[in-house]
GROMACS .gro file of C-alpha atoms in nm:
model
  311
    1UNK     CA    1   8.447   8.191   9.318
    2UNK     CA    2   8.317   8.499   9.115
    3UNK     CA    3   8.570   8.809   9.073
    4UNK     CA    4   8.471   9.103   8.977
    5UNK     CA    5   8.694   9.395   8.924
    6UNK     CA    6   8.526   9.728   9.049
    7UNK     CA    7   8.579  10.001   8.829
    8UNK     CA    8   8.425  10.373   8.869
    9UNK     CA    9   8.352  10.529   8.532
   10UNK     CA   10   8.299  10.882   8.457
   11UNK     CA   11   8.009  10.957   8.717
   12UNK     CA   12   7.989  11.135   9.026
   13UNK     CA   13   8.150  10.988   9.359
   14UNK     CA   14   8.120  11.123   9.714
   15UNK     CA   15   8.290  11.418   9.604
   16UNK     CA   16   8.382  11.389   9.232
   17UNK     CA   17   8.304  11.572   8.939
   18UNK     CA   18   8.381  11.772   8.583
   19UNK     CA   19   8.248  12.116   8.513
   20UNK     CA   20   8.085  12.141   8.158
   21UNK     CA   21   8.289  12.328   7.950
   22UNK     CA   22   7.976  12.624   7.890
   23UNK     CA   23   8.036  12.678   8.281
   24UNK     CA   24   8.401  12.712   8.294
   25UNK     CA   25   8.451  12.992   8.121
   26UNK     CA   26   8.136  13.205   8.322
   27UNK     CA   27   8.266  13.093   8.679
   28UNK     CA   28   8.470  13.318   8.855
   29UNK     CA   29   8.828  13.239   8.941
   30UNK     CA   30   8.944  13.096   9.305
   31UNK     CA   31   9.040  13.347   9.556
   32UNK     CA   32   9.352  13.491   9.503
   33UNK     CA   33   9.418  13.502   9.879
   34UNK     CA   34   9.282  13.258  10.057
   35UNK     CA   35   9.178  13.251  10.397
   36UNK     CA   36   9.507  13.127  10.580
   37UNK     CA   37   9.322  13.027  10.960
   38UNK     CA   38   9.150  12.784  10.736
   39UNK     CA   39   9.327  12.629  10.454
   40UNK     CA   40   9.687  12.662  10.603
   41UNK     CA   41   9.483  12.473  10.902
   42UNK     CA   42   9.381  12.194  10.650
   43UNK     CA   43   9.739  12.177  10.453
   44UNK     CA   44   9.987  12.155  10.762
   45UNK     CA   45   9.703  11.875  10.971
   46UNK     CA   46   9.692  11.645  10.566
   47UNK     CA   47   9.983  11.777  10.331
   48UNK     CA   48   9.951  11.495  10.090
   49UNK     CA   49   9.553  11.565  10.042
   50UNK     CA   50   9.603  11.901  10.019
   51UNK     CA   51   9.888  11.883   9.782
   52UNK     CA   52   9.687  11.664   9.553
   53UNK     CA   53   9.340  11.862   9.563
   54UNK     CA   54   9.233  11.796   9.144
   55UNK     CA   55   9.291  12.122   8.933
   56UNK     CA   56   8.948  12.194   8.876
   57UNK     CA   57   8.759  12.521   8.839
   58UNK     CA   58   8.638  12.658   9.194
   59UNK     CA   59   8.400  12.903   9.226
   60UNK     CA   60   8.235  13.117   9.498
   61UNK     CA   61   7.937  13.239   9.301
   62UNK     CA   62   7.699  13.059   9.044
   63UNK     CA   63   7.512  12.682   9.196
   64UNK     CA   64   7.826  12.468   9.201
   65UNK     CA   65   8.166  12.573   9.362
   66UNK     CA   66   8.279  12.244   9.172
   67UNK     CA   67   8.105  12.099   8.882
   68UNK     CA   68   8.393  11.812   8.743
   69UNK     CA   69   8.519  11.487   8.617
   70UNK     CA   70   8.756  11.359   8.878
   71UNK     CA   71   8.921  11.021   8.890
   72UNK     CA   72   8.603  10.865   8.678
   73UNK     CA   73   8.357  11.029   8.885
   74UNK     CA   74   8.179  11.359   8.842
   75UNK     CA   75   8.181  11.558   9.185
   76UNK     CA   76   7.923  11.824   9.260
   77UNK     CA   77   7.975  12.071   9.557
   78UNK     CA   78   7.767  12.370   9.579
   79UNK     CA   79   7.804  12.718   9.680
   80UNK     CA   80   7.498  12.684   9.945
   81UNK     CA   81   7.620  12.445  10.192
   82UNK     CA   82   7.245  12.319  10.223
   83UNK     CA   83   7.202  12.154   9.868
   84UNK     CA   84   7.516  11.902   9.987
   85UNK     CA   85   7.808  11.765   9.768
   86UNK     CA   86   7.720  11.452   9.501
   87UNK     CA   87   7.902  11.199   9.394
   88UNK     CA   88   7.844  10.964   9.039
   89UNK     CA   89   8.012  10.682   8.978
   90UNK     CA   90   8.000  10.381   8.772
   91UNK     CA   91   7.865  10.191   9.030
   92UNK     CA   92   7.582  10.428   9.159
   93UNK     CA   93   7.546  10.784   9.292
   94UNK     CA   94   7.592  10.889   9.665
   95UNK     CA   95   7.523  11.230   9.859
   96UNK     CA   96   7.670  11.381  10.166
   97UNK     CA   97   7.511  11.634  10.343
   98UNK     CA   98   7.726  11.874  10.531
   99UNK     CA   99   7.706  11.923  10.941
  100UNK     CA  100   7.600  12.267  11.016
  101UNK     CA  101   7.470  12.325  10.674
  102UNK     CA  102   7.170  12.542  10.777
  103UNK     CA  103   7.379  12.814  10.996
  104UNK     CA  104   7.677  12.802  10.749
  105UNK     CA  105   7.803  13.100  10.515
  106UNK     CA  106   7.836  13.019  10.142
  107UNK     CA  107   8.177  12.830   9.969
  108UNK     CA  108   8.453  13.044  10.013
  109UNK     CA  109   8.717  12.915   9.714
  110UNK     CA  110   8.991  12.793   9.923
  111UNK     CA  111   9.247  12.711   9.589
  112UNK     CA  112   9.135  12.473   9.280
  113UNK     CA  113   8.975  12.163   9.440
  114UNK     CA  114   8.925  12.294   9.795
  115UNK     CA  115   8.640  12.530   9.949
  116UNK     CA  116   8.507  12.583  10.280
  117UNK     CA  117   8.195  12.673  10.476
  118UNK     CA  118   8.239  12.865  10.792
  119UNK     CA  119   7.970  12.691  10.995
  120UNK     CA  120   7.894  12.983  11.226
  121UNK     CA  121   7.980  12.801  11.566
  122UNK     CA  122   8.354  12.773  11.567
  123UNK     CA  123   8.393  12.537  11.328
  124UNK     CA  124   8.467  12.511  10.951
  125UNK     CA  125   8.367  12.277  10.696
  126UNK     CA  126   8.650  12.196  10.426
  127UNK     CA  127   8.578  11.957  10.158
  128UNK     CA  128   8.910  11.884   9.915
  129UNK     CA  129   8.859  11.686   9.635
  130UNK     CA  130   9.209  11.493   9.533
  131UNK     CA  131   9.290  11.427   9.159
  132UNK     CA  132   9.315  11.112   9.289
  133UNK     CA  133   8.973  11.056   9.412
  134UNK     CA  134   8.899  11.136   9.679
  135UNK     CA  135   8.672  11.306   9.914
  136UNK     CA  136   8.808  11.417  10.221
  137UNK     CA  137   8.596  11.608  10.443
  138UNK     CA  138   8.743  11.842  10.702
  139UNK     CA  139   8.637  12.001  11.013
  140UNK     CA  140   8.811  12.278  11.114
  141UNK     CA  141   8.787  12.363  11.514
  142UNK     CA  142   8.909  12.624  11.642
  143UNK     CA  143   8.861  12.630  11.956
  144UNK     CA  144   8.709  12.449  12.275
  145UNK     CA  145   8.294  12.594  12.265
  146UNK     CA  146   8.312  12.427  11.915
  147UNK     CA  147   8.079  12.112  11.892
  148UNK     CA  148   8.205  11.783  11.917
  149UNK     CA  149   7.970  11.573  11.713
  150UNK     CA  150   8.012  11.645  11.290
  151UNK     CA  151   7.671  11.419  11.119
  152UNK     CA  152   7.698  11.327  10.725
  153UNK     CA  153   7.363  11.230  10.606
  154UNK     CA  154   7.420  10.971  10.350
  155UNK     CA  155   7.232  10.960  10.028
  156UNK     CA  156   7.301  10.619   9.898
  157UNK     CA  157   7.206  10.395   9.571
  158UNK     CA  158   6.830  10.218   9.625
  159UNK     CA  159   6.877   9.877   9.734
  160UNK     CA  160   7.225   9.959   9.858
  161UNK     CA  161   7.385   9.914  10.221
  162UNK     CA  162   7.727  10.070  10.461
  163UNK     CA  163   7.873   9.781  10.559
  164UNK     CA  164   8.109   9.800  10.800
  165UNK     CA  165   8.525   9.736  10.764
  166UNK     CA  166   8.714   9.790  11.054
  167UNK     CA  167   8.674  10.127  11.151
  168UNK     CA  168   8.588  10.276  10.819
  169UNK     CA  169   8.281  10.141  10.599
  170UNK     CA  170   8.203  10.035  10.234
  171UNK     CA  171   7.918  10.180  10.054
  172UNK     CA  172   7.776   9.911   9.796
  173UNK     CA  173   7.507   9.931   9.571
  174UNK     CA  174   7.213   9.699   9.494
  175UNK     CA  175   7.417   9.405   9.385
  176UNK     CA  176   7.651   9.449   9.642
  177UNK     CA  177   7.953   9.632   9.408
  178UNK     CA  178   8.147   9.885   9.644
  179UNK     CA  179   8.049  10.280   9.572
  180UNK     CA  180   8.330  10.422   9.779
  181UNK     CA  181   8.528  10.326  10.115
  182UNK     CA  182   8.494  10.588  10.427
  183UNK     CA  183   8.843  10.549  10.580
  184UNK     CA  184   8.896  10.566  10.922
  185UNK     CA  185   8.845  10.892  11.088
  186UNK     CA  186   9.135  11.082  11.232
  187UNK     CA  187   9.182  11.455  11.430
  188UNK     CA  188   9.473  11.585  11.506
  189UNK     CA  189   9.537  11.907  11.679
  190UNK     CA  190   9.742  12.263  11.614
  191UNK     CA  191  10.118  12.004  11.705
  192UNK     CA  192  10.042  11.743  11.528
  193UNK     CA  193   9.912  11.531  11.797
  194UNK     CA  194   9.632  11.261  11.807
  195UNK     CA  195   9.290  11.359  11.878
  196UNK     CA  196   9.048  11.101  11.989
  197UNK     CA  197   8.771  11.031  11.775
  198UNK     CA  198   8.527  10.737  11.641
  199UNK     CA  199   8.194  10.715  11.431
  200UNK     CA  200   7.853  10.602  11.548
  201UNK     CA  201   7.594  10.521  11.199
  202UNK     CA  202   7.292  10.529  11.264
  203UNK     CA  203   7.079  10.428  10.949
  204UNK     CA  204   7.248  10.652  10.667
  205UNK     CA  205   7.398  10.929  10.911
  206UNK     CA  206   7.770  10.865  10.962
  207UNK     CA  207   7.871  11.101  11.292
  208UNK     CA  208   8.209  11.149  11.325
  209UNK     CA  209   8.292  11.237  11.727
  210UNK     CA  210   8.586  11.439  11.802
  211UNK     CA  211   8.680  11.443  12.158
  212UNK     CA  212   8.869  11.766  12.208
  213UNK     CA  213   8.893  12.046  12.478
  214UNK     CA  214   9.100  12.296  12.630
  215UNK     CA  215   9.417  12.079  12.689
  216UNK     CA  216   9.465  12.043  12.290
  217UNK     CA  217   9.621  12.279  12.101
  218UNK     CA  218   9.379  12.478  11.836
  219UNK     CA  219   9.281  12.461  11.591
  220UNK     CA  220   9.210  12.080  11.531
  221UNK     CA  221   9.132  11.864  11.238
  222UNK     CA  222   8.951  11.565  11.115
  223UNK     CA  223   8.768  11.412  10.861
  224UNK     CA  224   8.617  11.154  10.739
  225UNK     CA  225   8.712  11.026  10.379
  226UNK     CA  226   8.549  10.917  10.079
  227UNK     CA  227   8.741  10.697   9.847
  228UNK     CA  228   8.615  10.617   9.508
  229UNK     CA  229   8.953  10.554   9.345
  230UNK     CA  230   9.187  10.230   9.451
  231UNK     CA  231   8.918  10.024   9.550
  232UNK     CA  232   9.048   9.703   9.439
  233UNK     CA  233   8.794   9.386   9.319
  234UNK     CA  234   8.531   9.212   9.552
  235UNK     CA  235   8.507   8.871   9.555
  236UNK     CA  236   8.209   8.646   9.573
  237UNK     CA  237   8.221   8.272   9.737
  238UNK     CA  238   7.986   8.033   9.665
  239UNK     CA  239   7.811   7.803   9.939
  240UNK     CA  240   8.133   7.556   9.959
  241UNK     CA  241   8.397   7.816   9.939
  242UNK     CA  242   8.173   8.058  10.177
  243UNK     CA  243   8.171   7.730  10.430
  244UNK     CA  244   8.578   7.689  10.373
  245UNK     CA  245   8.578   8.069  10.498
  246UNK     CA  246   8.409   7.950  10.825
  247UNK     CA  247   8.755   7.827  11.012
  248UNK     CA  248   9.091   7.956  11.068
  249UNK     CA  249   9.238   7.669  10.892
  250UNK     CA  250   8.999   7.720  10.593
  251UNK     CA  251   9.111   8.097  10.576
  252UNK     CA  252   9.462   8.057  10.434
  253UNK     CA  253   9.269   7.872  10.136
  254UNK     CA  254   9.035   8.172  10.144
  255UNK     CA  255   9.292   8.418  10.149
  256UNK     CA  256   9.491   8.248   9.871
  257UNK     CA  257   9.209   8.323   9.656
  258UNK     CA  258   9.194   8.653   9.725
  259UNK     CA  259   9.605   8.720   9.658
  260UNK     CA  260   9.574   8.505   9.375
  261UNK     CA  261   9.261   8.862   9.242
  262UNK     CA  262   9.397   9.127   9.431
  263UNK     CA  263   9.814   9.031   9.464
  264UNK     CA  264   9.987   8.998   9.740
  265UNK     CA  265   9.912   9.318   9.928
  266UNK     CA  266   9.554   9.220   9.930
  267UNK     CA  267   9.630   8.884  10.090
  268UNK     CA  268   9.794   9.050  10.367
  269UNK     CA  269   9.465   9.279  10.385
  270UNK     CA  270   9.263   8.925  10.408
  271UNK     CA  271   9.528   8.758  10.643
  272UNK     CA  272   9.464   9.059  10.898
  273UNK     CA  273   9.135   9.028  10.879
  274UNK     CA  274   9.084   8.639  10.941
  275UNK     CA  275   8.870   8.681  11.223
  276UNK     CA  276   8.624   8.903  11.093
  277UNK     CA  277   8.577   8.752  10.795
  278UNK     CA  278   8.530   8.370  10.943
  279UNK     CA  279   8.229   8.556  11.171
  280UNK     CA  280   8.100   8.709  10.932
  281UNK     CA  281   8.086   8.374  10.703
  282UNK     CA  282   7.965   8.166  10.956
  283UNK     CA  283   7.691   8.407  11.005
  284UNK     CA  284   7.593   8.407  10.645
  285UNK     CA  285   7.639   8.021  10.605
  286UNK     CA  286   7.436   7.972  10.872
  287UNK     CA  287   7.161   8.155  10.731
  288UNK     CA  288   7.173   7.957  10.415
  289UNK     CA  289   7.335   8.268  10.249
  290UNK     CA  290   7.691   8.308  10.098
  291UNK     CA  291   7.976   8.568  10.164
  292UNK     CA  292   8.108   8.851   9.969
  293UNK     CA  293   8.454   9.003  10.031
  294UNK     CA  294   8.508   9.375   9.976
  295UNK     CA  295   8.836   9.481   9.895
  296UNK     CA  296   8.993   9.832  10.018
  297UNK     CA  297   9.253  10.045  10.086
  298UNK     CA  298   9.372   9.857  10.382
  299UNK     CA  299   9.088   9.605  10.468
  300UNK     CA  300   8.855   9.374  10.348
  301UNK     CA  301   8.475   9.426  10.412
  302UNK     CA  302   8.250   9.141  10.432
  303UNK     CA  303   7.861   9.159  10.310
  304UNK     CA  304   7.625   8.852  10.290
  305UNK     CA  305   7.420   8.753   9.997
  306UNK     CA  306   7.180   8.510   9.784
  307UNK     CA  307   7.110   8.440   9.427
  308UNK     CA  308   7.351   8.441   9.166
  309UNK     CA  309   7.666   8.276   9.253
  310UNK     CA  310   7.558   8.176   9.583
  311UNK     CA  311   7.427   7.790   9.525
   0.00000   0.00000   0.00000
């Protein structure tokens, strides 16, 4: 079994960054009063995201509305929606480009970390950046003629892949080290309450869907988010130990391995996961490959591989 502790150095992520210090002092100052329909929207739907947006300079005018180190990443997001927000980390660089970006106004400067893009159609785009990396990426709707279909393009490393993990998906690089976790996606509306939604990739464009209309309460939020920070390490099996991953039985040895790297917390992650991760190793097995687990904020990814370790 290879272990390999995945660590983001001082790069960009999918929304990290650091401002060089000849900037900072030319960029203008966030807005004093910002725009309450929008970022009151945004702190009452994700408090603790909000609450932790990094303390970095945000600007309205200039290229870059954020140019900083966050969290061992450098995050880039620009005044004109269209140029899209990077992210460099250790492990490789990633883009996101933003839905709507053609139609939408500039970056208003929300507060320090957090700007938004009034997309034109009744919808916002909100990008906070959290001090403790990440990148969460909101959609404002305010009301039922919005659309219901938000579409990231993804810029990621050559050689790389989004392999899925659960509901959310890892972005890895060429040899298969994680870039950053998308969580889950969630909406909620104007009370609080649940609004259906899901993503469909298709190649590198991640759509988030988010199934509202005139029965929720307005204005509604989701977001999908980009985690560069807390992934924990991946783990590589060899041809045996992918083979011991292939039945139930096999998996508590599996997932012993993984507590034994990750502590406990991540053997509960693996335990959870059992099922997955036995398909996904007989798969690779069977194709004279070996398994790879990716370990995240809540669940375990699984990516198949060759060469190396895997003999």
């Amino acid at each position: 079994m290879s272990f390999k502790k995945q660590r983001n150095s001082a790069a960009i992520l999918v929304g990290c960054a650091t401002i060089a210090l000849g900037l900072i002092g030319a960029t203008p100052a966030v807005a004093d009063t910002p725009d309450p329909s929008t970022i009151e929207s945004v702190i009452r739907a994700t408090p603790a995201t909000a609450n932790d947006s990094a303390q970095v300079p945000t600007a309205e005018t200039g290229k870059n509305a954020i140019d900083a180190d966050v969290a061992d990443a450098k995050v880039v997001v620009p005044v004109e929606p269209e140029s899209g927000i990077t992210v460099d980390t250790a492990a490789g660089e990633i883009g996101v480009a933003l839905p709507f970006a053609s139609r939408a106004n500039r970056a208003n400067a929300e507060k320090k970390g957090i700007v938004s893009y009034d997309n034109n159609n009744g919808s916002s785009t909100v990008p906070v950046i959290t001090s403790s990396g990440t990148l969460q990426i909101n959609s404002v709707i305010n009301d039922s003629s919005a659309p219901s279909r938000y579409s990231y393009d993804l810029t990621i490393p050559e050689g790389g892949s989004i392999v899925p993990a659960g509901r959310g998906y890892f972005i890895v690089n060429e040899s298969n080290d994680p870039v950053a976790f998308i969580a889950e996606p969630w909406a909620k509306d104007a009370n609080g309450a649940p609004v259906a939604t899901h993503y469909e990739l298709d190649g590198t464009t991640l759509t988030q869907f988010v199934d509202h209309n005139t029965t929720n309460a307005y204005p509604i939020v989701a977001d999908p988010s980009f985690v560069w920070e807390g992934i924990l390490p991946a783990v590589k099996l060899n041809r045996a130990e992918t083979k011991t991953a292939t039945t139930m039985t096999g998996m508590a040895t599996v997932c012993g391995w993984v507590t034994r790297y990750t502590s406990y917390a991540g053997g509960l992650i693996c335990g959870a996961n059992s099922l997955s991760i036995i398909a996904n190793s007989q798969r690779a097995y069977n194709a004279g490959k070996c398994e790879e687990l990716l370990v995240g904020p809540g669940v375990i990814g699984s990516i198949a591989y060759s060469g190396g370790y895997c003999k």
